[in-house]
Structures are given as structure tokens and as C-alpha cells.
Short mmCIF file of N, CA and C in Angstrom, two decimals:
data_model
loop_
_atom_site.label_atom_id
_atom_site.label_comp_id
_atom_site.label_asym_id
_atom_site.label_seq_id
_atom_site.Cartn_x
_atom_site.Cartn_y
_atom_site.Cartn_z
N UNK A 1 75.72 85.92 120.50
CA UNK A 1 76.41 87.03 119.83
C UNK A 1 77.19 87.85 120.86
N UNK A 2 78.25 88.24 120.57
CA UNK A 2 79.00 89.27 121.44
C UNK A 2 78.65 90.67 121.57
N UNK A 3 78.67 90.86 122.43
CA UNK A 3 78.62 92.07 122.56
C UNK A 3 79.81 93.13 122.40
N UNK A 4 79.93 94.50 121.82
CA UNK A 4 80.82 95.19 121.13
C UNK A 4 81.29 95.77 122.08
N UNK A 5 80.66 96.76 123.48
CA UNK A 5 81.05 97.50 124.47
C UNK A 5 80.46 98.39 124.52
N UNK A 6 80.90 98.83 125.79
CA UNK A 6 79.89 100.08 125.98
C UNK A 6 80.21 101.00 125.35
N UNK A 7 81.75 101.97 124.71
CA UNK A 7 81.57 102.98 123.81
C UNK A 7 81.94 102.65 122.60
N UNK A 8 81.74 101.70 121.81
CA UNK A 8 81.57 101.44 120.56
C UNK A 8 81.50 102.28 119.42
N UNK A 9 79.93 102.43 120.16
CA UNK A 9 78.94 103.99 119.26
C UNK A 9 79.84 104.92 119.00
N UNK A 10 80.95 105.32 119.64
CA UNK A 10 81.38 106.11 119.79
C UNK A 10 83.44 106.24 118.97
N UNK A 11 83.34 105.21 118.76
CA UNK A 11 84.78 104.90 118.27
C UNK A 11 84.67 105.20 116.43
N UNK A 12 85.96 105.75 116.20
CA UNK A 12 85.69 106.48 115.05
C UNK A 12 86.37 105.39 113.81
N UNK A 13 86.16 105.59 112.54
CA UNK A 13 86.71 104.34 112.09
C UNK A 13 88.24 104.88 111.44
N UNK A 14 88.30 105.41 111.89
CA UNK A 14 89.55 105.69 112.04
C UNK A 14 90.45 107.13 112.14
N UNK A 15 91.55 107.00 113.26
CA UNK A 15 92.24 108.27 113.94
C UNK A 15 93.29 108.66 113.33
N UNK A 16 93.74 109.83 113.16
CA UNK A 16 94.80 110.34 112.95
C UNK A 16 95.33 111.88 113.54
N UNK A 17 96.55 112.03 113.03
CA UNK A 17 97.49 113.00 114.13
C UNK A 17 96.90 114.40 113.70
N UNK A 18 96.36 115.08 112.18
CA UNK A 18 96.16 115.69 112.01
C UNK A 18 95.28 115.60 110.61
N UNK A 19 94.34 116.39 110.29
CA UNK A 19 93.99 116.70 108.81
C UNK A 19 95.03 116.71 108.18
N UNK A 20 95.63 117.10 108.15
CA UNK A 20 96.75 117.62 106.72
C UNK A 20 97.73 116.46 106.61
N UNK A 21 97.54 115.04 107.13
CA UNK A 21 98.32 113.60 106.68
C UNK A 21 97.55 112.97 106.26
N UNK A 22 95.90 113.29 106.18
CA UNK A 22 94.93 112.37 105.54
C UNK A 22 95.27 111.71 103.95
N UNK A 23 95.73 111.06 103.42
CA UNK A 23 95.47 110.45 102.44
C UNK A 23 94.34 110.79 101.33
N UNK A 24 94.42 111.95 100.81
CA UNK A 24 92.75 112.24 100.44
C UNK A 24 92.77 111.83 98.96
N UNK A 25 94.18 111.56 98.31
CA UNK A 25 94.29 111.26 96.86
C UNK A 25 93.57 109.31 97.10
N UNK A 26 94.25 108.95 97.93
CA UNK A 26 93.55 107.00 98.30
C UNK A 26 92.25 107.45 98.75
N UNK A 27 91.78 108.33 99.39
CA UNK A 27 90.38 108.09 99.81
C UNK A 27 89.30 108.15 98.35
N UNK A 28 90.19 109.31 97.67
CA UNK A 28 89.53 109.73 95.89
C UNK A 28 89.31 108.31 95.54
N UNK A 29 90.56 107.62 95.58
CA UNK A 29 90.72 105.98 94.27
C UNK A 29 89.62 105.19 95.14
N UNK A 30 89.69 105.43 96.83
CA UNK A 30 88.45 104.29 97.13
C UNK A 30 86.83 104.71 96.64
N UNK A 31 86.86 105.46 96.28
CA UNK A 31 85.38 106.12 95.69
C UNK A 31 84.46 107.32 96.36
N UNK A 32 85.18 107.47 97.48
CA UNK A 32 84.97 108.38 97.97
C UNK A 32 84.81 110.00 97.17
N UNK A 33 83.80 110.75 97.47
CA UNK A 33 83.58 112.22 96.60
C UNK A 33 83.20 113.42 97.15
N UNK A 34 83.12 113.25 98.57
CA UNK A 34 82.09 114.40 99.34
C UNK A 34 83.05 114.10 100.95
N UNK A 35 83.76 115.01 101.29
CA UNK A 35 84.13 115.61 102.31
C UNK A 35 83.25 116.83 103.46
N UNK A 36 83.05 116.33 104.25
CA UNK A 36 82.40 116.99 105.38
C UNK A 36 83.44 117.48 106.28
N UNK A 37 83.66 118.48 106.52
CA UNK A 37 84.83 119.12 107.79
C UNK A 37 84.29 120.23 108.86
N UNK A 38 84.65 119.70 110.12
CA UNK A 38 84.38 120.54 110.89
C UNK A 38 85.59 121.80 111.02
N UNK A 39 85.38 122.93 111.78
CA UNK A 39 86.10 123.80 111.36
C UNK A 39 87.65 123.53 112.46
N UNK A 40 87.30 124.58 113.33
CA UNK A 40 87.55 124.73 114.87
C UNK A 40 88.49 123.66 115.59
N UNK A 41 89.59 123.79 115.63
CA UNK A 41 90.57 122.69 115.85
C UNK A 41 90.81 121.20 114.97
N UNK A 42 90.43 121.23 113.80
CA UNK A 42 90.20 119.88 112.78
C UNK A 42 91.50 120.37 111.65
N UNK A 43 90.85 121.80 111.33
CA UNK A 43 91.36 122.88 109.79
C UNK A 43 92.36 124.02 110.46
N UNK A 44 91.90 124.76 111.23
CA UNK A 44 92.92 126.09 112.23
C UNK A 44 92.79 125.45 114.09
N UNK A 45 93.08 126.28 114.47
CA UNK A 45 93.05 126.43 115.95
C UNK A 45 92.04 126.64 116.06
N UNK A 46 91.10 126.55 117.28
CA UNK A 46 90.09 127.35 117.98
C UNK A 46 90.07 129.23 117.23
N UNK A 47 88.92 129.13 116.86
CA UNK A 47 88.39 130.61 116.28
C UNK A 47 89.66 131.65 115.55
N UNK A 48 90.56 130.70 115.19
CA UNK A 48 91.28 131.25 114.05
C UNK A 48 91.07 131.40 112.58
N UNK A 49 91.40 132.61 111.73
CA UNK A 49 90.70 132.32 110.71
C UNK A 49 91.34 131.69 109.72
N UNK A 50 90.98 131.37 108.44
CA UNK A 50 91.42 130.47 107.59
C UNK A 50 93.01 130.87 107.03
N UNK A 51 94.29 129.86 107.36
CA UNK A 51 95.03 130.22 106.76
C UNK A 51 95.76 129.64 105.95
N UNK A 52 96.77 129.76 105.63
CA UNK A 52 97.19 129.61 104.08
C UNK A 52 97.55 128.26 103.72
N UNK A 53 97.67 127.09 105.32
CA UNK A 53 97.63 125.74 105.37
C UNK A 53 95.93 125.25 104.62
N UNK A 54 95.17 125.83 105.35
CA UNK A 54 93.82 125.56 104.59
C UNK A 54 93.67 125.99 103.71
N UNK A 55 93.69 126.90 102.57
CA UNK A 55 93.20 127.39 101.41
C UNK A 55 94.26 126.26 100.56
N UNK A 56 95.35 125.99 100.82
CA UNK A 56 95.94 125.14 99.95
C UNK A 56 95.63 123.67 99.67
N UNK A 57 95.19 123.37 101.18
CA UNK A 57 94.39 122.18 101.40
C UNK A 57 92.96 122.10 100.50
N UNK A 58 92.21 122.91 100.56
CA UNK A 58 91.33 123.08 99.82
C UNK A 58 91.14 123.28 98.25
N UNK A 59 92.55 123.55 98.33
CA UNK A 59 92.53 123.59 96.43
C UNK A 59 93.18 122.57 95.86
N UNK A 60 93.98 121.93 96.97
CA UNK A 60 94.12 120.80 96.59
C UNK A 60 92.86 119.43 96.49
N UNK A 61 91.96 119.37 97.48
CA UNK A 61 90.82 118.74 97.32
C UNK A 61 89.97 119.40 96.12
N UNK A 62 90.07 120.61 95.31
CA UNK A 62 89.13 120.94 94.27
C UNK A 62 89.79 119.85 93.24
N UNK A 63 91.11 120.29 93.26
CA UNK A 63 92.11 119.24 91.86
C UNK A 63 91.92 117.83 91.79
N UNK A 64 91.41 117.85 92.80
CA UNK A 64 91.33 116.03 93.04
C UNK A 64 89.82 115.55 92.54
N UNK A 65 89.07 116.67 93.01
CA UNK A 65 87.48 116.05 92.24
C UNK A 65 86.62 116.27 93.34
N UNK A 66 86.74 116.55 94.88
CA UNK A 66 86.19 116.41 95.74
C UNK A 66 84.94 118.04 95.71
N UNK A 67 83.83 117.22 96.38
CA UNK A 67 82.78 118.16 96.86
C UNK A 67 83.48 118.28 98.20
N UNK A 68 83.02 119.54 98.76
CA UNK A 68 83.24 119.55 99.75
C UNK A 68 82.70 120.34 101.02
N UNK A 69 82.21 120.34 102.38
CA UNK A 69 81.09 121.18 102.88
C UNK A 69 81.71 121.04 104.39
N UNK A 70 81.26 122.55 104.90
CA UNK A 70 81.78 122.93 106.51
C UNK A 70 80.67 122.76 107.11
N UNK A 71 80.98 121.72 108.31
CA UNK A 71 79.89 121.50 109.18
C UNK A 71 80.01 122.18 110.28
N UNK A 72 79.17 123.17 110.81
CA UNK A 72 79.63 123.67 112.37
C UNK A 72 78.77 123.93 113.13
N UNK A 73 79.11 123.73 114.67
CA UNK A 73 78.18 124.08 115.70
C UNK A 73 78.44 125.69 115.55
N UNK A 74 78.73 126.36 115.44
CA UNK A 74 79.42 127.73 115.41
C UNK A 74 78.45 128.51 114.64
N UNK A 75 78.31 129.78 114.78
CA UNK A 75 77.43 130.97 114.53
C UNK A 75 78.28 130.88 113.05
N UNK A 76 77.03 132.04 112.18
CA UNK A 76 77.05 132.49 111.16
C UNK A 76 78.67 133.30 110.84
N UNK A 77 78.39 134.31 111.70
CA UNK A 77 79.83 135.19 111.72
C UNK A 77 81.18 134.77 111.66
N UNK A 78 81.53 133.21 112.20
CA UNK A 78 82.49 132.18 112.63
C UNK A 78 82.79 131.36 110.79
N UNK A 79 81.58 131.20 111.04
CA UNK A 79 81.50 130.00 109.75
C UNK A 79 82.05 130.82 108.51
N UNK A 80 81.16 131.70 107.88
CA UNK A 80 80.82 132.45 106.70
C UNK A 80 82.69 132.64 106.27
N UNK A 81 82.57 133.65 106.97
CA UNK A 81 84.27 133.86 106.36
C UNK A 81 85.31 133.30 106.42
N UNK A 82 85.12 132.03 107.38
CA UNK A 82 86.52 130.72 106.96
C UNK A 82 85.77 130.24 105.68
N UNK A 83 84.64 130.02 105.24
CA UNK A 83 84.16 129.41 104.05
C UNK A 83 84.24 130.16 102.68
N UNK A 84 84.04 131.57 103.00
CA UNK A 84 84.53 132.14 101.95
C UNK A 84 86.09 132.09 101.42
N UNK A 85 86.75 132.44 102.37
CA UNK A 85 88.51 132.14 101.98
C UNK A 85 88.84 130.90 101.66
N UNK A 86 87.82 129.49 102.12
CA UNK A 86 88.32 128.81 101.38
C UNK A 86 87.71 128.20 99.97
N UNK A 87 86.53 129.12 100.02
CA UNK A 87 85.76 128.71 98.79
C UNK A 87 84.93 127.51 99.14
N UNK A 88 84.20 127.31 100.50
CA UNK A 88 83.40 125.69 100.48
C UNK A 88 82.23 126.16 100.62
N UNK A 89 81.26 125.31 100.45
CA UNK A 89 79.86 125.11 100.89
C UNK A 89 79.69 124.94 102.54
N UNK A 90 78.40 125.49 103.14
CA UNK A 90 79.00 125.32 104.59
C UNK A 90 77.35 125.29 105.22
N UNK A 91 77.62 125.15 106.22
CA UNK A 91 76.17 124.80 107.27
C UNK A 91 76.68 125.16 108.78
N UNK A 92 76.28 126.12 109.24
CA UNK A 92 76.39 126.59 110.12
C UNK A 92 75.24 126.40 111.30
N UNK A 93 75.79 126.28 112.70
CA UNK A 93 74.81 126.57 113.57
C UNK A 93 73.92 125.14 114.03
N UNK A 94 74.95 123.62 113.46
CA UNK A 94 74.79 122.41 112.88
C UNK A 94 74.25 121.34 113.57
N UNK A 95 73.85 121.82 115.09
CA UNK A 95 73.83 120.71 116.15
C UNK A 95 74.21 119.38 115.97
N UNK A 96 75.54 119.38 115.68
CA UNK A 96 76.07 118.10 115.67
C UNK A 96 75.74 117.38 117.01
N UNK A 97 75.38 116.54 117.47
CA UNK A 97 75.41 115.01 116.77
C UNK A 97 73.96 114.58 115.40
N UNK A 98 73.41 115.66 115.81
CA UNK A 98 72.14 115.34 115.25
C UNK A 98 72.33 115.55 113.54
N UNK A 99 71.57 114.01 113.05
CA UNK A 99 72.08 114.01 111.68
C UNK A 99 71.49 114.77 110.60
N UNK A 100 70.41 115.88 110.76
CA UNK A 100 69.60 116.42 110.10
C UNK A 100 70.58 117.41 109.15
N UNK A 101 71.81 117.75 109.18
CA UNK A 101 72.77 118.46 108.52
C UNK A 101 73.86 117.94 108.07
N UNK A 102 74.30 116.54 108.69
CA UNK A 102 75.11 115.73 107.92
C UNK A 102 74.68 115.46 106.32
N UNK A 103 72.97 114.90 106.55
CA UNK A 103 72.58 114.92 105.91
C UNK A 103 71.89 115.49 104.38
N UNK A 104 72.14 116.82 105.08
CA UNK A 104 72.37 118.36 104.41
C UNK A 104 73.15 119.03 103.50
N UNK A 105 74.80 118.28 104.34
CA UNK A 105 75.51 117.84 103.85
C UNK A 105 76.46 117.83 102.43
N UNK A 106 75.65 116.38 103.01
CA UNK A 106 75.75 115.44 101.53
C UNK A 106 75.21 115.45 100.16
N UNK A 107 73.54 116.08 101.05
CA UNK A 107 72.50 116.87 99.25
C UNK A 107 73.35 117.99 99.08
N UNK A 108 73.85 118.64 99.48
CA UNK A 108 74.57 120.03 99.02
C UNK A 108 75.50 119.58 98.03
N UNK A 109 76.17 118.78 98.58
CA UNK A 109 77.42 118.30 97.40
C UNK A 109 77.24 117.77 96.47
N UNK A 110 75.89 116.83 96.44
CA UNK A 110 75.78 115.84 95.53
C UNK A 110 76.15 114.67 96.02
N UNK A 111 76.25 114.26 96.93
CA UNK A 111 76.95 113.03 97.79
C UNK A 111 75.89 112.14 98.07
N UNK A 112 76.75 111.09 98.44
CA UNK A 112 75.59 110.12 99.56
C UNK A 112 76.15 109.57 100.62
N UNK A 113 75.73 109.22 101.67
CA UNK A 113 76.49 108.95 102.43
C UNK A 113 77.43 107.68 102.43
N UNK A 114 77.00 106.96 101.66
CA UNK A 114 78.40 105.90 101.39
C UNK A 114 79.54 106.66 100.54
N UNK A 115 79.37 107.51 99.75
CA UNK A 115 80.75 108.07 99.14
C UNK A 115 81.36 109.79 99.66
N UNK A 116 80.80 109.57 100.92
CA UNK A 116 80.99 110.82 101.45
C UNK A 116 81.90 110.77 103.59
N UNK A 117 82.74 111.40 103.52
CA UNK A 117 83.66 111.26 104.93
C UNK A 117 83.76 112.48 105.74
N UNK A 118 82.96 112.14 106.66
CA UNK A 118 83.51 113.47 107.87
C UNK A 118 84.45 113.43 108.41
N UNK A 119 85.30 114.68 108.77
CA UNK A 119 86.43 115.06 109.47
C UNK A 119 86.44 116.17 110.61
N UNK A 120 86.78 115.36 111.87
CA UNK A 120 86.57 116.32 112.77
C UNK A 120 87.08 115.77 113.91
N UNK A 121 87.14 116.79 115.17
CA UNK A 121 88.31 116.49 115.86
C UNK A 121 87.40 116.00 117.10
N UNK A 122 86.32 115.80 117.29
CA UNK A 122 85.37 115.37 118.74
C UNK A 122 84.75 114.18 118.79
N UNK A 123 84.45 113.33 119.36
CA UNK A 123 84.02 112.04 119.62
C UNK A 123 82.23 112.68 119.50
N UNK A 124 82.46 113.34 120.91
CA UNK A 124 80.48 113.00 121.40
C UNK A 124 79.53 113.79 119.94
N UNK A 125 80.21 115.09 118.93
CA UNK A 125 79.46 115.66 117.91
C UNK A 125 79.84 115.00 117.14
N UNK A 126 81.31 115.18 116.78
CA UNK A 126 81.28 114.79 115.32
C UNK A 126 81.28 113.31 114.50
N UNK A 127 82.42 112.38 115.47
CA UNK A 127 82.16 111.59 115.25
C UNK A 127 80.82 110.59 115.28
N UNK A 128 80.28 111.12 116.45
CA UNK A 128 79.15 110.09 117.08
C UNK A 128 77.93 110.80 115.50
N UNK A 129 77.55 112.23 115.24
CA UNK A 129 77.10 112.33 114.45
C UNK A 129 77.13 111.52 112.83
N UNK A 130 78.49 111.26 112.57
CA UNK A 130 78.57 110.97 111.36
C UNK A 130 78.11 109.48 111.31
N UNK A 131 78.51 108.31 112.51
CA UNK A 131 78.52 107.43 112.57
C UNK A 131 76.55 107.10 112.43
N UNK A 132 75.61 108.09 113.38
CA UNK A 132 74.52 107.91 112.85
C UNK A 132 74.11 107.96 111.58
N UNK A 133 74.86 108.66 110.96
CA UNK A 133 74.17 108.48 109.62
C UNK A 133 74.84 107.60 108.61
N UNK A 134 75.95 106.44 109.11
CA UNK A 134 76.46 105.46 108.24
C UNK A 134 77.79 106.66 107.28
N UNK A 135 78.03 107.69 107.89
CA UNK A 135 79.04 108.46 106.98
C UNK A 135 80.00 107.74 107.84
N UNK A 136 81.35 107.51 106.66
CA UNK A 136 82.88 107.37 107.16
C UNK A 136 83.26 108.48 107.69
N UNK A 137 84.04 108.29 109.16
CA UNK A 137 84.41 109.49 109.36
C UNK A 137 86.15 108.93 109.99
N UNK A 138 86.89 110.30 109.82
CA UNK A 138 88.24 110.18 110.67
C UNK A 138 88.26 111.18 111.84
N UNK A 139 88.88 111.06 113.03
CA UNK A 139 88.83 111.37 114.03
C UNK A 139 90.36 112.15 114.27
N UNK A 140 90.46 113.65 113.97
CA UNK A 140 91.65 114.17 114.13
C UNK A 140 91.95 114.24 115.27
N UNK A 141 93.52 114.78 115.98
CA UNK A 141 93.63 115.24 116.98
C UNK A 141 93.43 116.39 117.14
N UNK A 142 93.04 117.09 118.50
CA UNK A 142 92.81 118.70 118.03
C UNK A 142 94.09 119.07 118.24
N UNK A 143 94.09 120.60 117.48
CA UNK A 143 95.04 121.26 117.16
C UNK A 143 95.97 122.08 118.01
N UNK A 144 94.58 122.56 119.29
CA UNK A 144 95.22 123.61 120.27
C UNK A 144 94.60 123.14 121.53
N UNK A 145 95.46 122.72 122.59
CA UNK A 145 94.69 122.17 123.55
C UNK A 145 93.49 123.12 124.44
N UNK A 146 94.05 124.46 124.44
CA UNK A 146 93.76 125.54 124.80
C UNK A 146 92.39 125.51 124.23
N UNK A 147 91.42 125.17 125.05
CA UNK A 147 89.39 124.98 124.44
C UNK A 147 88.76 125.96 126.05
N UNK A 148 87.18 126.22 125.46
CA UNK A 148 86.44 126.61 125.99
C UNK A 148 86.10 125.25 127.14
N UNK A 149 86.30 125.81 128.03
CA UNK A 149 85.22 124.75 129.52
C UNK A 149 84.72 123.94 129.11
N UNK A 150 83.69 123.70 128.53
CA UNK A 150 82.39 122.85 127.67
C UNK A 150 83.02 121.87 127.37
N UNK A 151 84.41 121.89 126.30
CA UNK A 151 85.04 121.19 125.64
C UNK A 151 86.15 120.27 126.02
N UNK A 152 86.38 121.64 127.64
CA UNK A 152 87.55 120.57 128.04
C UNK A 152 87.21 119.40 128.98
N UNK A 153 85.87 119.79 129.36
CA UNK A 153 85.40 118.54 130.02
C UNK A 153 85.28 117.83 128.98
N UNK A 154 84.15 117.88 128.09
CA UNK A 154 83.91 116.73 127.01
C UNK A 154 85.24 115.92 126.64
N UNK A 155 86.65 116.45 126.39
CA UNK A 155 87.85 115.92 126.60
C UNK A 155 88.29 115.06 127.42
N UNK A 156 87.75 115.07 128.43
CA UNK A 156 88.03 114.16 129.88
C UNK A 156 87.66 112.98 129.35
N UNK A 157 85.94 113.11 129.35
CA UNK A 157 85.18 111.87 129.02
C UNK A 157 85.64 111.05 127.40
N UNK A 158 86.45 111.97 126.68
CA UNK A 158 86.84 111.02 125.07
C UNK A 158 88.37 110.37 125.54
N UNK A 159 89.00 110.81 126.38
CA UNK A 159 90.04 109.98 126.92
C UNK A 159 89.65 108.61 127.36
N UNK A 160 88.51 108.75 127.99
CA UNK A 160 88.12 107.09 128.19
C UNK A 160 87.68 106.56 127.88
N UNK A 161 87.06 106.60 126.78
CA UNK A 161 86.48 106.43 125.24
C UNK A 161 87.44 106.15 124.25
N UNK A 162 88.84 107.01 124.29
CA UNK A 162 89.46 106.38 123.21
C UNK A 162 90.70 105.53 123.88
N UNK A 163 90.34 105.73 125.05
CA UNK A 163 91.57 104.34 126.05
C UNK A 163 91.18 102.81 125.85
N UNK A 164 89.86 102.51 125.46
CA UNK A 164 89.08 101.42 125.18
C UNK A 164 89.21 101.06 123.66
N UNK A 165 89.18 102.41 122.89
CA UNK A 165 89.65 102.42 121.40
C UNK A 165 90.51 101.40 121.25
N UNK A 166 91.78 102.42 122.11
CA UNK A 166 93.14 102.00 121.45
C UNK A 166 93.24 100.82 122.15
N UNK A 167 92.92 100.20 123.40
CA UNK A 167 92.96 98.35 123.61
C UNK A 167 92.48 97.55 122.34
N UNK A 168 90.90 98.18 122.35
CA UNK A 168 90.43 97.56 120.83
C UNK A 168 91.63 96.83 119.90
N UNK A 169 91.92 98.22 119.80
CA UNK A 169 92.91 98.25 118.16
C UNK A 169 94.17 97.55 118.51
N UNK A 170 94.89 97.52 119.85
CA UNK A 170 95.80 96.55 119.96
C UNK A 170 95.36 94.92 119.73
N UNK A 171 94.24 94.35 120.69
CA UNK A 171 94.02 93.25 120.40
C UNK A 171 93.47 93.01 119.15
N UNK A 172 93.18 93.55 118.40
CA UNK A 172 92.62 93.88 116.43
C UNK A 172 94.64 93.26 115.92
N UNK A 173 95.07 94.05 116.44
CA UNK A 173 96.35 94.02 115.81
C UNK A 173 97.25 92.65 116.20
N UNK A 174 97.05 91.85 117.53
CA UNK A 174 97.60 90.69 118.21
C UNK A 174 97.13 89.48 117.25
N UNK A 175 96.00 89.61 116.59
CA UNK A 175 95.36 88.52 116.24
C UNK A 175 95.69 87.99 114.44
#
């Protein structure tokens, strides 16, 4: 048997430039029903609050049928009032990678994790979280390069993580 590589675990099933080109009416027809979103460079900038790109986004996912729930490493104070303006269900304080709130989640919405997709802009939490628990997830770009220390290292290390990605996906594409 082959072996997959060393960051595998870690490759998302699939990337894009931003939230707001996601396809969320095709994700509806694939059966999909329960949206998971991280906040914080995925939906706004870094600790910006909810604006009028997201509340529209969000009412557009109500029209469509979608549950939908804010996952965050982020304090109460952070979370609460982007969730109120946009009207979601939310979980704060989330230790992503750990799946005990993905999972959380998904009972909140009514979901399961086969008809349910996280969205978020980090390899080592969000993605690597969702992928433990068998949730589909997409892998945004972040929004504002401008991050806390913590993050901009963790940035270093997903560059070479998704440099292995994108070979992946070329030789995926040669064949």
C-alpha cells in the first residue's frame, strides 16, 4: 500500500480564494445542510465586527435551507455579537482542533457530520479539526494578512503544508 505523506492529515478537501465564491446553492443540491464557520479572517478581517458582506451572506444561507453554527477559538465577548448580527448559533472558546465542538456543532443544528461542512481559513485548527471528525471542510484564504504572532508563525508552517498540497493537486490533475 502507498503511503499518502507526511501532511496529508492536514490537506483540506478543498481550497478556495474566499468564503463569499463558495458555491453554497451546489453544496445545498449535494445534500449538504449544516455549515460550520469560523469567524476571524474566514467571514471579516481579524476582530472586525460583522458586516454587511456577512449578514447578507447569512441570509442568504437561511433562504437556501441551511443550519448554520460559529465555531471559535475566541472569547465570549468576540463571538456573541458577530453571532447576534448575524443571527447564528455559535460556540465559543472552541479549542479547535479538538473535535468535542465540531461535534457540538452539528447536534446544535441538527446535522451530522456527513451532511454538514466547515469553513475556515487555518490548516493546524480548523481544517485538521474538521477532518477528525470526517466533516467536509473548505480551506479559505485569510482575509487580512495582518495576524497576531501565534498565527503568523502557524502561517509559515501551512505554506509547507500547502506547497505539498498544491504538487498533490498538480500531479491529480496530469493524470
Amino acid at each position: 500500500m502507498r503511503q499518502k505523506g507526511l501532511f496529508h492529515t492536514f490537506y483540506p478537501d478543498q481550497w478556495v480564494d474566499s468564503t463569499y465564491e463558495i458555491d453554497f446553492k451546489g453544496l445545498y443540491q449535494e445534500g449538504y445542510r449544516g455549515l460550520i464557520f469560523d469567524i476571524d479572517n474566514t467571514l471579516v478581517h481579524h476582530g472586525a465586527p460583522a458586516d454587511e458582506k456577512a449578514v447578507h451572506l447569512f441570509e442568504k444561507l437561511r433562504e437556501l435551507g441551511f443550519a448554520f453554527c460559529l465555531l471559535s477559538n475566541n472569547q465570549l465577548p468576540r463571538v456573541k455579537p458577530f453571532a447576534d448580527v448575524v443571527g447564528a448559533e455559535f460556540i465559543e472558546n472552541a479549542h479547535k482542533p479538538s473535535t468535542k465542538n465540531y461535534l457540538e456543532a452539528c447536534s446544535r443544528m441538527g446535522t451530522s457530520v456527513e451532511n454538514t461542512v466547515f469553513i475556515g481559513d487555518q490548516l493546524f485548527t480548523d481544517v485538521y479539526g474538521a477532518k477528525r471528525c470526517g466533516i467536509r471542510n473548505i480551506l479559505v484564504k485569510p482575509m487580512n494578512p495582518k495576524e497576531e504572532i501565534q498565527i503568523v508563525l502557524k502561517r509559515r508552517l501551512e505554506r509547507i503544508v500547502l506547497y505539498f498540497y498544491k504538487k498533490q493537486l498538480r500531479k491529480q490533475a496530469e493524470k
